Every structure is written in structure tokens, then in C-alpha cells.
JSON list of C-alpha atoms in Angstrom, two decimals:
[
{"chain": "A", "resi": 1, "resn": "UNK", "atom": "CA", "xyz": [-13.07, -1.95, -0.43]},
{"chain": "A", "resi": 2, "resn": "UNK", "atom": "CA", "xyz": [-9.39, -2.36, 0.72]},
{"chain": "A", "resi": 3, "resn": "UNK", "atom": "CA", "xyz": [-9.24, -0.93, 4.67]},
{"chain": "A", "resi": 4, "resn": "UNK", "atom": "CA", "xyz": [-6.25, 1.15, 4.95]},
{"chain": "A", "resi": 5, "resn": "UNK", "atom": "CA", "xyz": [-3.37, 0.44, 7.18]},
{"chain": "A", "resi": 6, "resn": "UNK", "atom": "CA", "xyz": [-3.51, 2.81, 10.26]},
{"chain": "A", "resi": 7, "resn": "UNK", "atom": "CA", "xyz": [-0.32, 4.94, 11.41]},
{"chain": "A", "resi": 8, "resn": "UNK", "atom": "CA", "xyz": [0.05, 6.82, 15.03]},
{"chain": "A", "resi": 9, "resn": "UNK", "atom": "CA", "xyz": [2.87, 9.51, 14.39]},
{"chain": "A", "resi": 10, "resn": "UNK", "atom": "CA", "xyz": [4.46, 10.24, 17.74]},
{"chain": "A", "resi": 11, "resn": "UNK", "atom": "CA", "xyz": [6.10, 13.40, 17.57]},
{"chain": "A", "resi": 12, "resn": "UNK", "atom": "CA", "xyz": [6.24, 16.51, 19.46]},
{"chain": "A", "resi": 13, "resn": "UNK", "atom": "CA", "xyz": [7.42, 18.37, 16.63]},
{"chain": "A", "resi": 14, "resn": "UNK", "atom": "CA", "xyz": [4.10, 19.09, 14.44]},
{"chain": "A", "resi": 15, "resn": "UNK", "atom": "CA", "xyz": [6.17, 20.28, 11.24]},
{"chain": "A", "resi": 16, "resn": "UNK", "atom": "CA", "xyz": [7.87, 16.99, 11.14]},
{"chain": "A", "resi": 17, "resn": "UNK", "atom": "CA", "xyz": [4.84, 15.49, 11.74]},
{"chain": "A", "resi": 18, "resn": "UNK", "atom": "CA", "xyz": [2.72, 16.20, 9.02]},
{"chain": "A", "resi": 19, "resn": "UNK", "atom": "CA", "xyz": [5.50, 15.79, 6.52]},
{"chain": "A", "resi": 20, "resn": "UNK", "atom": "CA", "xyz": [5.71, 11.86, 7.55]},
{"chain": "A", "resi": 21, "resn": "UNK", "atom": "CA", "xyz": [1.97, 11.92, 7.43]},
{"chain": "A", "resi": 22, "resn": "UNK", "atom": "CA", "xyz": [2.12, 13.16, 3.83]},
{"chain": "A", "resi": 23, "resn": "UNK", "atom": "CA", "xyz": [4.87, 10.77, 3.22]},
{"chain": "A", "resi": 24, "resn": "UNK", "atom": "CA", "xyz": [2.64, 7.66, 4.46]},
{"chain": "A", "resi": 25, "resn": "UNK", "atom": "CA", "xyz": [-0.55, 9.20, 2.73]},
{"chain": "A", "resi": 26, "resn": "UNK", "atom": "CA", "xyz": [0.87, 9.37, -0.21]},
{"chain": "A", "resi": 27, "resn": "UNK", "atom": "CA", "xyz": [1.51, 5.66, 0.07]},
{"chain": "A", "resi": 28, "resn": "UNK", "atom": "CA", "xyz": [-2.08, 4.77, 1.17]},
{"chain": "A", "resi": 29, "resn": "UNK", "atom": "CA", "xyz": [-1.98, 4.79, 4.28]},
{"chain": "A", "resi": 30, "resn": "UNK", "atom": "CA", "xyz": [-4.21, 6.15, 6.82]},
{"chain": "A", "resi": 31, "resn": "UNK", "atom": "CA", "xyz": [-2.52, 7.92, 9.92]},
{"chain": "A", "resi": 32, "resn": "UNK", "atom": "CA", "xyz": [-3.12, 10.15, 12.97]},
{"chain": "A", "resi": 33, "resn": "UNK", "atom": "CA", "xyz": [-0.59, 12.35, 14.69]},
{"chain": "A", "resi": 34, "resn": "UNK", "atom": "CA", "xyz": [-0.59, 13.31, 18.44]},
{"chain": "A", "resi": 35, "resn": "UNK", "atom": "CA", "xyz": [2.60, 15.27, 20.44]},
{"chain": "A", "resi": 36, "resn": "UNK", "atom": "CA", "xyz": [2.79, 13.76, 23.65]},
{"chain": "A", "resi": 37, "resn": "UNK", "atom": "CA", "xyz": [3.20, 10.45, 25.17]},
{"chain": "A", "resi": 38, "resn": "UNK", "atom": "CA", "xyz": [-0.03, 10.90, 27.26]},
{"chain": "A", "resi": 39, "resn": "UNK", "atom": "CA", "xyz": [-1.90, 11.40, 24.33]},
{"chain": "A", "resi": 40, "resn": "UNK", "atom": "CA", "xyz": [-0.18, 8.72, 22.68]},
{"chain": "A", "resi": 41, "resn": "UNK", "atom": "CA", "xyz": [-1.39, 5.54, 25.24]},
{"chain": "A", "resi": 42, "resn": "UNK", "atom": "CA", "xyz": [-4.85, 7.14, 24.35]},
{"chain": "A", "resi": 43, "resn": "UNK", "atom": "CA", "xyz": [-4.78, 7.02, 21.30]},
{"chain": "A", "resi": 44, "resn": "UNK", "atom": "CA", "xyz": [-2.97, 3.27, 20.50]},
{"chain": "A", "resi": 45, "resn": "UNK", "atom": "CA", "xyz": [-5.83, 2.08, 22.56]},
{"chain": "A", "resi": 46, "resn": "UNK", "atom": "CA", "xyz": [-8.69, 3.89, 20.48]},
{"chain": "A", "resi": 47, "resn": "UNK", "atom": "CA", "xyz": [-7.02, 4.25, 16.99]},
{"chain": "A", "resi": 48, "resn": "UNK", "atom": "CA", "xyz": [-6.26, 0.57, 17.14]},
{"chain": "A", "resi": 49, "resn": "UNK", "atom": "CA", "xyz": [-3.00, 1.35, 14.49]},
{"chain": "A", "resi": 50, "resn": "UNK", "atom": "CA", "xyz": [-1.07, -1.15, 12.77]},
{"chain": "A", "resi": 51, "resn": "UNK", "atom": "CA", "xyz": [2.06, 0.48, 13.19]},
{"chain": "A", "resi": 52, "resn": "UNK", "atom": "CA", "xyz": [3.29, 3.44, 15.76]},
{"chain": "A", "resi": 53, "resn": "UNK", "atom": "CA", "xyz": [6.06, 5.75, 14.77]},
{"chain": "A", "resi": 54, "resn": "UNK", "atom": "CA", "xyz": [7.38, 6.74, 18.24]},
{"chain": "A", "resi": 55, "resn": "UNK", "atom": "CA", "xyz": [9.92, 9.99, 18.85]},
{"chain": "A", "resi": 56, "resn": "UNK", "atom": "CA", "xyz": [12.25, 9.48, 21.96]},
{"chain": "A", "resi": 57, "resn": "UNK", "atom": "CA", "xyz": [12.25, 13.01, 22.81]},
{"chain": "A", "resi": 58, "resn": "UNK", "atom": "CA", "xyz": [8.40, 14.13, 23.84]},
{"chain": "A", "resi": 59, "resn": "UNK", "atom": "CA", "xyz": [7.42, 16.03, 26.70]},
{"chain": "A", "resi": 60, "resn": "UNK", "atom": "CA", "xyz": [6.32, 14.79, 29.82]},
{"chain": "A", "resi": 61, "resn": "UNK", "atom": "CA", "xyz": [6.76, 11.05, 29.42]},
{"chain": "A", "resi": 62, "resn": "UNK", "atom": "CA", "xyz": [9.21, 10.00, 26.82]},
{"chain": "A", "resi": 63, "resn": "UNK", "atom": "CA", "xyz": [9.27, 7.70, 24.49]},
{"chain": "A", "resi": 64, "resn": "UNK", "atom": "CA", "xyz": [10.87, 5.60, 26.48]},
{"chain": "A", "resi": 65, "resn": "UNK", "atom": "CA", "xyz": [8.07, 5.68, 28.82]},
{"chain": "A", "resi": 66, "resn": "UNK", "atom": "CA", "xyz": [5.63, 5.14, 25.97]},
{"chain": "A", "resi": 67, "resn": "UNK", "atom": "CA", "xyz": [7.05, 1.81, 24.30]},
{"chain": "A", "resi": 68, "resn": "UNK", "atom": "CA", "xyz": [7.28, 0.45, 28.10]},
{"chain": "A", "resi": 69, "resn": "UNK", "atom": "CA", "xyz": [3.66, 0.92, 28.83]},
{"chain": "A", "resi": 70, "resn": "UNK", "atom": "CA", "xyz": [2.34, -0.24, 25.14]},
{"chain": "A", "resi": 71, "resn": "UNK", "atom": "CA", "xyz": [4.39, -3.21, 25.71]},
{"chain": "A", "resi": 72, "resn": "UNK", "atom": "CA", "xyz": [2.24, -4.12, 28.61]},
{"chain": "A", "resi": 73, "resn": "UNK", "atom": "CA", "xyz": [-1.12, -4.57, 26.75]},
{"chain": "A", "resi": 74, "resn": "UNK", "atom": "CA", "xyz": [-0.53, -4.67, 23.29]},
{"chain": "A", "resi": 75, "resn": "UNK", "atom": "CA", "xyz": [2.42, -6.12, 20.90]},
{"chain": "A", "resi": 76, "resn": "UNK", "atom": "CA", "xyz": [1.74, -3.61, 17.70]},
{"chain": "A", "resi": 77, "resn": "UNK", "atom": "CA", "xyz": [5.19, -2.98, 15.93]},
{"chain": "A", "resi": 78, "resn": "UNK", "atom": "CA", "xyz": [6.83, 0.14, 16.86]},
{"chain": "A", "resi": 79, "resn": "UNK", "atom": "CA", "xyz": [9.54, 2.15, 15.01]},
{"chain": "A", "resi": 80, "resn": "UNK", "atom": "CA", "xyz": [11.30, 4.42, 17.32]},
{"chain": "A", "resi": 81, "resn": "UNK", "atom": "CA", "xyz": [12.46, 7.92, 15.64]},
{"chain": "A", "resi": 82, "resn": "UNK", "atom": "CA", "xyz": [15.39, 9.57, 17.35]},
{"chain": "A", "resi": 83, "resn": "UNK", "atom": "CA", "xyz": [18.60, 12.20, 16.56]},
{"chain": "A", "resi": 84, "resn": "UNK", "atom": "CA", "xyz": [20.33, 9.59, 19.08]},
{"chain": "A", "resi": 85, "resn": "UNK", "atom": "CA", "xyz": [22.40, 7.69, 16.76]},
{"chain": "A", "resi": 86, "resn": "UNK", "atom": "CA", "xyz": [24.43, 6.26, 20.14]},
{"chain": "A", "resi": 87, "resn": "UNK", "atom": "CA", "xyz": [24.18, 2.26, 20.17]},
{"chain": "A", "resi": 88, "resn": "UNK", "atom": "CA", "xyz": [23.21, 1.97, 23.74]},
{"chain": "A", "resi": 89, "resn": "UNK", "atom": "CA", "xyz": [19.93, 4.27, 22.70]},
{"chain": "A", "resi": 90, "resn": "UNK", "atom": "CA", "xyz": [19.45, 1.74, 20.19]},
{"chain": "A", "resi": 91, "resn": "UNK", "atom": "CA", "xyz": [20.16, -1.30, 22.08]},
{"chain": "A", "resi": 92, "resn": "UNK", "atom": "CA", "xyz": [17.78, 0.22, 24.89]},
{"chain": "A", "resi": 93, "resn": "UNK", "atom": "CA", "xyz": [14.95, 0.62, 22.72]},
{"chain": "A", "resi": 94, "resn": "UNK", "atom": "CA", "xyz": [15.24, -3.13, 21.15]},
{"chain": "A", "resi": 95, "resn": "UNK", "atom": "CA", "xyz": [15.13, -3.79, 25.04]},
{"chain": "A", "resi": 96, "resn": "UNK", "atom": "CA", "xyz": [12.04, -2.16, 25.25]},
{"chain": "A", "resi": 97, "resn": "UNK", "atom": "CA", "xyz": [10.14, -3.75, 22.72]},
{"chain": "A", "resi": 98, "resn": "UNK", "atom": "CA", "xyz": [10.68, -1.39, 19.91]},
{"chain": "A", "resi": 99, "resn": "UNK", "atom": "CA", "xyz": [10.56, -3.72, 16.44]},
{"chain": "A", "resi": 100, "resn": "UNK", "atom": "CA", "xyz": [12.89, -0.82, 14.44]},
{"chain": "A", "resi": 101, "resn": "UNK", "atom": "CA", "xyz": [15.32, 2.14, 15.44]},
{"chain": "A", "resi": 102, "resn": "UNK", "atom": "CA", "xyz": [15.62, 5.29, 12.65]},
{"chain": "A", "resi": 103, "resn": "UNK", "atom": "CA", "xyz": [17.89, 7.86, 13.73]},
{"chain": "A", "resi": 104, "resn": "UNK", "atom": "CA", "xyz": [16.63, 11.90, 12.31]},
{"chain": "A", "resi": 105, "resn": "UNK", "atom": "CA", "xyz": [17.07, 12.76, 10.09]},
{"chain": "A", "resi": 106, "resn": "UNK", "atom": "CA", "xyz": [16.06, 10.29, 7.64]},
{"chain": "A", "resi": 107, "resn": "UNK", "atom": "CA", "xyz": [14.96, 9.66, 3.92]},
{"chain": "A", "resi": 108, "resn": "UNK", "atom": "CA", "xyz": [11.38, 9.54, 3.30]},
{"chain": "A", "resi": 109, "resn": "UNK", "atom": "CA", "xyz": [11.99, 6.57, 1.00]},
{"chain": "A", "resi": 110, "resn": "UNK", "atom": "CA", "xyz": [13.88, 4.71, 3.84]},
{"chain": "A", "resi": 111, "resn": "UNK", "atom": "CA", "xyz": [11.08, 5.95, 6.30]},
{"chain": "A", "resi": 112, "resn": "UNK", "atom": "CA", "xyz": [8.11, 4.30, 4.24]},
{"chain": "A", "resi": 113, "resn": "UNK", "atom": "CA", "xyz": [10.60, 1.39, 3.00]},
{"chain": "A", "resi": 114, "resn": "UNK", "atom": "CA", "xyz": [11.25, 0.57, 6.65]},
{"chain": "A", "resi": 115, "resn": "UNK", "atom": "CA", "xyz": [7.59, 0.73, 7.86]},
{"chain": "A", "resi": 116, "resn": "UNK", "atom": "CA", "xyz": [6.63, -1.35, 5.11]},
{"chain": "A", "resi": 117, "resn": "UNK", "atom": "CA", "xyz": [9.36, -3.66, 6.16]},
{"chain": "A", "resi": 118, "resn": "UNK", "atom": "CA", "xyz": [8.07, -4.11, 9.81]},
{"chain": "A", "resi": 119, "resn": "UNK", "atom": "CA", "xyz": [4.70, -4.23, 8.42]},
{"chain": "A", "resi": 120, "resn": "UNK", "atom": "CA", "xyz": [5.78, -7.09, 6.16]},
{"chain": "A", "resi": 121, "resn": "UNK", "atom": "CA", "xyz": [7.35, -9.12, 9.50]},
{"chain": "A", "resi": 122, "resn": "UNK", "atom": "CA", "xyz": [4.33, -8.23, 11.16]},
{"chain": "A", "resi": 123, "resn": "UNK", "atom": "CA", "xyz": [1.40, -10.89, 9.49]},
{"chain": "A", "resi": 124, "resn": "UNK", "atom": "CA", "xyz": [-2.00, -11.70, 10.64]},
{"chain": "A", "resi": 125, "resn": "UNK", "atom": "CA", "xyz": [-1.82, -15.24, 12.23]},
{"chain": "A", "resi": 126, "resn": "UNK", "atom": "CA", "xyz": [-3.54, -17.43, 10.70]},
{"chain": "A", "resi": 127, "resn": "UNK", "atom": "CA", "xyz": [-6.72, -19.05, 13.06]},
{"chain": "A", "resi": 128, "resn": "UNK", "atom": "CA", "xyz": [-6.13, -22.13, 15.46]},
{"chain": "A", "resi": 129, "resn": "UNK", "atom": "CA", "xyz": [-6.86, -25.37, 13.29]},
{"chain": "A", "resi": 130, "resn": "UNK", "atom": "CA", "xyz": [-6.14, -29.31, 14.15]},
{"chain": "A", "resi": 131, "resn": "UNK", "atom": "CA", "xyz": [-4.20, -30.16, 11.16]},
{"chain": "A", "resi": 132, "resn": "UNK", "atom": "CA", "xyz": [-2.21, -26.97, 10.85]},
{"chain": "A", "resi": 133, "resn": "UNK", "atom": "CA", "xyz": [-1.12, -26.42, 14.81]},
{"chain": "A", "resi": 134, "resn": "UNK", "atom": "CA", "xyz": [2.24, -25.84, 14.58]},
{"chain": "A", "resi": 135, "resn": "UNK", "atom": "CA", "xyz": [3.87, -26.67, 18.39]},
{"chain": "A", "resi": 136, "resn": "UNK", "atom": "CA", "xyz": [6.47, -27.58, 20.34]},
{"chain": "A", "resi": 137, "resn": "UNK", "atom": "CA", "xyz": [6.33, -29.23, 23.87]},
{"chain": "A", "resi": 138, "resn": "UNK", "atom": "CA", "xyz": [9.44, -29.64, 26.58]},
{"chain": "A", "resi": 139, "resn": "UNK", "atom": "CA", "xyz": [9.16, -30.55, 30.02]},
{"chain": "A", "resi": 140, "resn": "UNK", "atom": "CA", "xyz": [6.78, -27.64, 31.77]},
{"chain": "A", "resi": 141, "resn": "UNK", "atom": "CA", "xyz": [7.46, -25.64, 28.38]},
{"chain": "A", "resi": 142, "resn": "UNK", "atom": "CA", "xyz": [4.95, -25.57, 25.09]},
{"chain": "A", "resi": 143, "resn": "UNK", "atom": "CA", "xyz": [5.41, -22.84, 22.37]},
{"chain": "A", "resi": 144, "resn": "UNK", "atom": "CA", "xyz": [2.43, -23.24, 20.03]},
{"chain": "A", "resi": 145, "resn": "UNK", "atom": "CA", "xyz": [3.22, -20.79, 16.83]},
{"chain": "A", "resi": 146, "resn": "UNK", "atom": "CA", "xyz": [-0.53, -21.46, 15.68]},
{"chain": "A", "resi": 147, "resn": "UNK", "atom": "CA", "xyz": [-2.15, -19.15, 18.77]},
{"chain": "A", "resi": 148, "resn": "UNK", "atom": "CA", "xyz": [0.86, -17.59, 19.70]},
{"chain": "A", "resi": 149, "resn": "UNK", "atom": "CA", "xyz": [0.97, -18.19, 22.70]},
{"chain": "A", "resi": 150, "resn": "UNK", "atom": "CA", "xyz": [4.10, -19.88, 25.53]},
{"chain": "A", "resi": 151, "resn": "UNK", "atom": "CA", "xyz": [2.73, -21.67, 28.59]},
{"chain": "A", "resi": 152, "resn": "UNK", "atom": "CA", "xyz": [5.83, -22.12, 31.33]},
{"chain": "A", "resi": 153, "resn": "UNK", "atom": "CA", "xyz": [5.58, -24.03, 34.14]},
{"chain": "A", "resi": 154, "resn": "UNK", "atom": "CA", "xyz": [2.50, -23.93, 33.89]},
{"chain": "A", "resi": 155, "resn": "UNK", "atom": "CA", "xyz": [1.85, -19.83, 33.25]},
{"chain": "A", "resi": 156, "resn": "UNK", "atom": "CA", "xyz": [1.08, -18.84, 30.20]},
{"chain": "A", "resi": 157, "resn": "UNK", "atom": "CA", "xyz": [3.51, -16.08, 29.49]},
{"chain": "A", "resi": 158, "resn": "UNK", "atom": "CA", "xyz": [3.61, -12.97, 28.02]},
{"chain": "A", "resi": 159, "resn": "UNK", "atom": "CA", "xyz": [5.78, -12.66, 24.95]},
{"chain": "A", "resi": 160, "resn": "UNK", "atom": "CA", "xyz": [5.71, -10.30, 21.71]},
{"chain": "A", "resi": 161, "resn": "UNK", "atom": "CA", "xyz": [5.53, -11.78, 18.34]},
{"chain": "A", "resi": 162, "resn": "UNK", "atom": "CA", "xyz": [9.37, -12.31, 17.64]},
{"chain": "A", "resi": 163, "resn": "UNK", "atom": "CA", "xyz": [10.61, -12.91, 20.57]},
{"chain": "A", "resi": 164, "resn": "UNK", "atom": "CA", "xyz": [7.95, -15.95, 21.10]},
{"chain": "A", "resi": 165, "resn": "UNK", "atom": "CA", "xyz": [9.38, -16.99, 16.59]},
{"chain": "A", "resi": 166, "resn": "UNK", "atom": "CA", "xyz": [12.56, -16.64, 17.77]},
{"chain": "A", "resi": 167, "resn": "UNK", "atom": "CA", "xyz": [12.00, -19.46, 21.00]},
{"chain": "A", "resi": 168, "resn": "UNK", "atom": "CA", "xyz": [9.81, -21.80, 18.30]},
{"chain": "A", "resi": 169, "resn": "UNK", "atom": "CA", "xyz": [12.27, -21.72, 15.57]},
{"chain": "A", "resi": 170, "resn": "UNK", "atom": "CA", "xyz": [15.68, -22.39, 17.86]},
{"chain": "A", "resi": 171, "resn": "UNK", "atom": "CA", "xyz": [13.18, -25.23, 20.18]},
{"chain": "A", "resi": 172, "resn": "UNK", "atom": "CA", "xyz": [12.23, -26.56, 16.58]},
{"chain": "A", "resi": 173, "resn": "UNK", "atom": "CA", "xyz": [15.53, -28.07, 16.22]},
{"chain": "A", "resi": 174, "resn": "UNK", "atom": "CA", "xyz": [16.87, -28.81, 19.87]},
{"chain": "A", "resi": 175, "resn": "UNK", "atom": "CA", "xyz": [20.68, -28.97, 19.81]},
{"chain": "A", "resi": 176, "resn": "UNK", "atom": "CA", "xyz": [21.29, -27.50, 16.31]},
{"chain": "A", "resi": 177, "resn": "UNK", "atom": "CA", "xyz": [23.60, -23.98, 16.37]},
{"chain": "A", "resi": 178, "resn": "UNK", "atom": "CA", "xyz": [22.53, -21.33, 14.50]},
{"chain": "A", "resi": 179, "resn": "UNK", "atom": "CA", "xyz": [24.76, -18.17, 13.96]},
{"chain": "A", "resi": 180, "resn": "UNK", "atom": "CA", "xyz": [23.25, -14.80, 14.88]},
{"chain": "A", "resi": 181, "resn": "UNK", "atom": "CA", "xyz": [23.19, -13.91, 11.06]},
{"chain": "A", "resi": 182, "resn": "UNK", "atom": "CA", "xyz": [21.08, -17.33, 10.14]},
{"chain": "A", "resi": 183, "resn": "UNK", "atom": "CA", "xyz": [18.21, -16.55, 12.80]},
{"chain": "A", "resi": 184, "resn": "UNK", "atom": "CA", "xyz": [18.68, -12.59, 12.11]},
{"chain": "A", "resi": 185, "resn": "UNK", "atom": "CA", "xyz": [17.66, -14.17, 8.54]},
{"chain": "A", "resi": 186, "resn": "UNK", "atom": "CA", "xyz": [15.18, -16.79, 9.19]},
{"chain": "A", "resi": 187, "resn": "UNK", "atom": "CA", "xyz": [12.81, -14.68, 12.03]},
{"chain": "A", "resi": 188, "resn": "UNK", "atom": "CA", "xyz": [13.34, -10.95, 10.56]},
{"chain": "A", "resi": 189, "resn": "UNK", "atom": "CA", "xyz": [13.91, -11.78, 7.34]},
{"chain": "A", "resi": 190, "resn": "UNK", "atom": "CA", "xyz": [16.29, -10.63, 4.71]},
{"chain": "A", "resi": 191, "resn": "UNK", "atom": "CA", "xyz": [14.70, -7.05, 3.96]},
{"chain": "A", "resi": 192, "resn": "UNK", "atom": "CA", "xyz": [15.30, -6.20, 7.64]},
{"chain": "A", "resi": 193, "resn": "UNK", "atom": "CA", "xyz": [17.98, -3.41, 8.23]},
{"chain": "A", "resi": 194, "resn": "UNK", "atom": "CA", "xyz": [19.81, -4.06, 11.34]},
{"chain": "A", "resi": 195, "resn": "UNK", "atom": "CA", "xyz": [22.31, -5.93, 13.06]},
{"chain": "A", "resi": 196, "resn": "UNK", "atom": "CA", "xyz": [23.16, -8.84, 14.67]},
{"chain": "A", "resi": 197, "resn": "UNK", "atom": "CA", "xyz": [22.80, -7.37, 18.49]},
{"chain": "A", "resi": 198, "resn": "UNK", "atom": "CA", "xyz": [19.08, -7.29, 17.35]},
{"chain": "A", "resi": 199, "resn": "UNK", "atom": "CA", "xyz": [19.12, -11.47, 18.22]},
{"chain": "A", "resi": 200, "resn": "UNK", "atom": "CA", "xyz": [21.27, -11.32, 21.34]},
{"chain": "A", "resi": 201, "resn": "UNK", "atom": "CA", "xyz": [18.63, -8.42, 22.78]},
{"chain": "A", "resi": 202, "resn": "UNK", "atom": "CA", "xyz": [15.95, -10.76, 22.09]},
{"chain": "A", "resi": 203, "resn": "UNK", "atom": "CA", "xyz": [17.88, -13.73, 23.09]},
{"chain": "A", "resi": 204, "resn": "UNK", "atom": "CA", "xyz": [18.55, -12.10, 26.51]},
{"chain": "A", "resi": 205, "resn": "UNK", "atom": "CA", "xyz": [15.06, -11.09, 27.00]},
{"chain": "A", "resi": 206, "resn": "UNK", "atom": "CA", "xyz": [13.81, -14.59, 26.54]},
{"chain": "A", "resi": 207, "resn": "UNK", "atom": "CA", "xyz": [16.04, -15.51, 29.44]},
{"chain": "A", "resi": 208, "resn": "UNK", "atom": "CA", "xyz": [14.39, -13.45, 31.30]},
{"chain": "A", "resi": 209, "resn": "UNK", "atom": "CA", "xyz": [11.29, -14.95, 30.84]},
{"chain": "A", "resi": 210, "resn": "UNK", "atom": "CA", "xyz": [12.10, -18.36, 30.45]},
{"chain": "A", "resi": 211, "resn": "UNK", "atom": "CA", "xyz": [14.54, -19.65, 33.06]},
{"chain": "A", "resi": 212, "resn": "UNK", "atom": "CA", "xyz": [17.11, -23.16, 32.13]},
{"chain": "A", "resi": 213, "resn": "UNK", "atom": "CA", "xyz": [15.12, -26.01, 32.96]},
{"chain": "A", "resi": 214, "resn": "UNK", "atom": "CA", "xyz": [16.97, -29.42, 34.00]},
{"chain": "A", "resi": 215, "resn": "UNK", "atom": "CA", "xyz": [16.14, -30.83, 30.67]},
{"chain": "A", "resi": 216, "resn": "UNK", "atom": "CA", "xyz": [16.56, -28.04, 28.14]},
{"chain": "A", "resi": 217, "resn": "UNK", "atom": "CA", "xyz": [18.13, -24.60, 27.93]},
{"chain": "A", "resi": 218, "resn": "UNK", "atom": "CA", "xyz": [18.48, -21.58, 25.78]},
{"chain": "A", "resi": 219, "resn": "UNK", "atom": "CA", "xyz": [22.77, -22.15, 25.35]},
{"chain": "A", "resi": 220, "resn": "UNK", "atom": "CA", "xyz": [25.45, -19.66, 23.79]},
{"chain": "A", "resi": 221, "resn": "UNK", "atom": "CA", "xyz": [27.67, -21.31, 21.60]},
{"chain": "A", "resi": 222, "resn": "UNK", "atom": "CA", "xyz": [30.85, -18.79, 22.30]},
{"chain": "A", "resi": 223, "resn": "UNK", "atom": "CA", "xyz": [31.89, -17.01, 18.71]},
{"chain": "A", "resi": 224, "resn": "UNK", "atom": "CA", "xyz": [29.07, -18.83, 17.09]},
{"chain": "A", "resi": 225, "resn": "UNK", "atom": "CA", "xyz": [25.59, -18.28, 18.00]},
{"chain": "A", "resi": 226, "resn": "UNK", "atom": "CA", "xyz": [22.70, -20.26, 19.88]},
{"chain": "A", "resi": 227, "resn": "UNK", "atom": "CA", "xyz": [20.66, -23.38, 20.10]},
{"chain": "A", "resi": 228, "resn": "UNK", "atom": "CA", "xyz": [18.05, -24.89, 22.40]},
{"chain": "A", "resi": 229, "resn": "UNK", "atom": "CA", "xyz": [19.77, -27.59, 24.52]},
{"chain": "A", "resi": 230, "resn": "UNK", "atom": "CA", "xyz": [18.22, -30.49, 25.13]},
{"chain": "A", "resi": 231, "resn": "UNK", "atom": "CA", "xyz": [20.17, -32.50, 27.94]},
{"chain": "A", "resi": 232, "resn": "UNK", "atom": "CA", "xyz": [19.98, -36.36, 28.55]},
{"chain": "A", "resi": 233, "resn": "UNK", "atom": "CA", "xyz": [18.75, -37.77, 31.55]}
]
């Protein structure tokens, strides 16, 4: 038996609601709808979804508020819904940790195209083996793809799934510049509707985390793109 793919739907309006839960039914998938962004951390821990459809505008905490706490404990792809169509709304959710941005009102065809889409960027990793560890090591920095997982100076850090792709694939080829479009390409993938300010959000959140070391960096290449410097001793 096939196990469904599970769906929170976020909303606070019910109508709209149940018509993207008929949508994503109709498509196989399972889902589960709550209004609030309370009921919303309960439920992503409990329902365990694959995806969460998130609405900006709830009562009480926002969605805002929502994505930002998720983020803290779990790295499930997140589509944020919105009538906010502004780019700093968009930008700020990317910030967040949100994996897609659809501004209301939408398609149902793009809806379930673009959840299928994440879905699609969103694989199981495959489990730890000897001959198939895929890793990189720098002075007080490894990135090991195979676990997922970045130790820094010694701390293993906390990254989500792209963000730690994006840091692999540029350290995978120290000094080589990539444009914005090639790594938009190479870690989202060509089926992924969005823009280039998707890498430099991610780009600037890795900075964040991961701080220029003596020996390597995380460089802009001004009008280009970005690589990961490695500098002689």
C-alpha cells in the first residue's frame, strides 16, 4: 500500500481551506486543515506532514510567527500563501525559512504544480554508508551531504536542507564562480518558479551561520555570482 503524502493547510479562512484540501485530495494526497498559528505548531508536531501550506495573515500569531518557530525544530518545506504580492514580503519569508512564496489568489493547477515542485526538491536522504559519504572538509569546517549535517568550529550547526546543498555544492569546487542563475539551477532545480534573490537570501543566511575563516570564505564575485574561496597560506 502506497502511504499518502500528508498536507497541513494553514488558513484562517475555512472556505478557502477546504477548496485547497479538495484540490490536494483530488491529487492523492492526504491533508488536515487548522485556522490558527497556535493550532498550527500543534499540529506539525503531531501530524508529522510532508509539506505545510502556511497563510501570512492568521490570528493571533502570524504566519510569520509560525515559519520562525517550525524553523527551530523541524526543516519540513513550507509554502507560504499570501495577497502580499510586495517583494520585501517575499524576500522576508525566504528569510524565514519558507521553501516557496504564492501570492492569492492563485490557480489550483499552479497550487498543486508548485507543491509537487517543493515536494520534488524535497527527497528522502539516502542512509549514511562508507562508500557513498559524500563530504567536504576545510579547516574547522566539514559539510557531509550523506547525514546532512555542518560541523563549524567544532559545533555542529543547524542548517535546513538547501541552505546546507547550497554550502556543499559551491565548497565542492573551491574557487570556481557560479552565477546566481547556475546554482538557482543546480540546488532548486529547473522546475522551480522563482528568482534569482532566492540564492542571495540563502547566500546571506549562510553568512550568518558560517563566519570567513582565514583559509576559506563564502566570496561575491560583483555582477557575477559566488564561489567558496580558498586562500593560500
Amino acid at each position: 500500500m502506497i502511504t499518502k503524502q500528508k498536507i497541513l493547510i494553514v488558513d484562517d479562512d475555512n472556505n478557502i481551506a477546504e477548496l485547497i484540501a479538495l484540490y490536494l485530495t483530488k491529487e492523492c494526497f492526504e491533508t488536515r486543515i487548522v485556522n490558527d498559528g497556535e493550532q498550527a505548531l500543534k499540529e506539525a508536531a503531531s501530524f508529522q506532514p510532508h509539506l505545510i501550506l502556511l497563510d501570512l495573515m492568521l490570528p493571533g500569531m502570524d504566519g510569520y510567527q509560525v515559519c520562525r518557530e517550525i524553523r527551530h525544530t523541524s526543516d519540513v518545506p513550507i509554502i507560504m500563501l499570501s495577497a502580499k504580492a510586495e517583494t520585501f514580503d517575499k524576500v522576508l519569508g525566504l528569510e524565514l525559512g519558507a521553501d516557496d512564496y504564492i501570492i492569492k489568489p492563485f490557480d489550483s493547477k499552479e497550487l498543486v504544480a508548485r507543491v509537487r515542485a517543493v515536494l520534488r526538491r524535497f527527497q528522502v536522504r539516502p542512509a549514511p554508508t562508507d562508500t557513498n559519504e559524500k563530504c567536504v572538509t576545510y579547516p574547522d569546517l566539514t559539510i557531509n551531504l550523506t547525514n546532512y549535517s555542518v560541523t563549524y568550529m567544532g559545533q555542529q550547526i543547524d542548517m535546513p536542507p538547501k541552505e546546507l546543498e547550497l554550502l556543499y555544492f559551491l565548497a565542492s569546487s573551491p574557487n570556481q564562480v557560479f552565477t546566481r542563475e547556475q546554482l538557482l539551477d543546480h540546488i532548486w532545480g529547473y522546475e522551480y518558479i522563482g528568482d534569482t534573490r532566492t540564492v542571495d537570501v540563502h547566500i546571506k543566511r549562510l553568512r550568518e551561520k558560517i563566519k570567513d575563516h582565514p583559509f576559506w570564505s563564502l566570496s561575491t564575485v560583483w555582477g557575477i555570482g559566488y564561489k567558496f574561496e580558498v586562500k593560500s597560506r
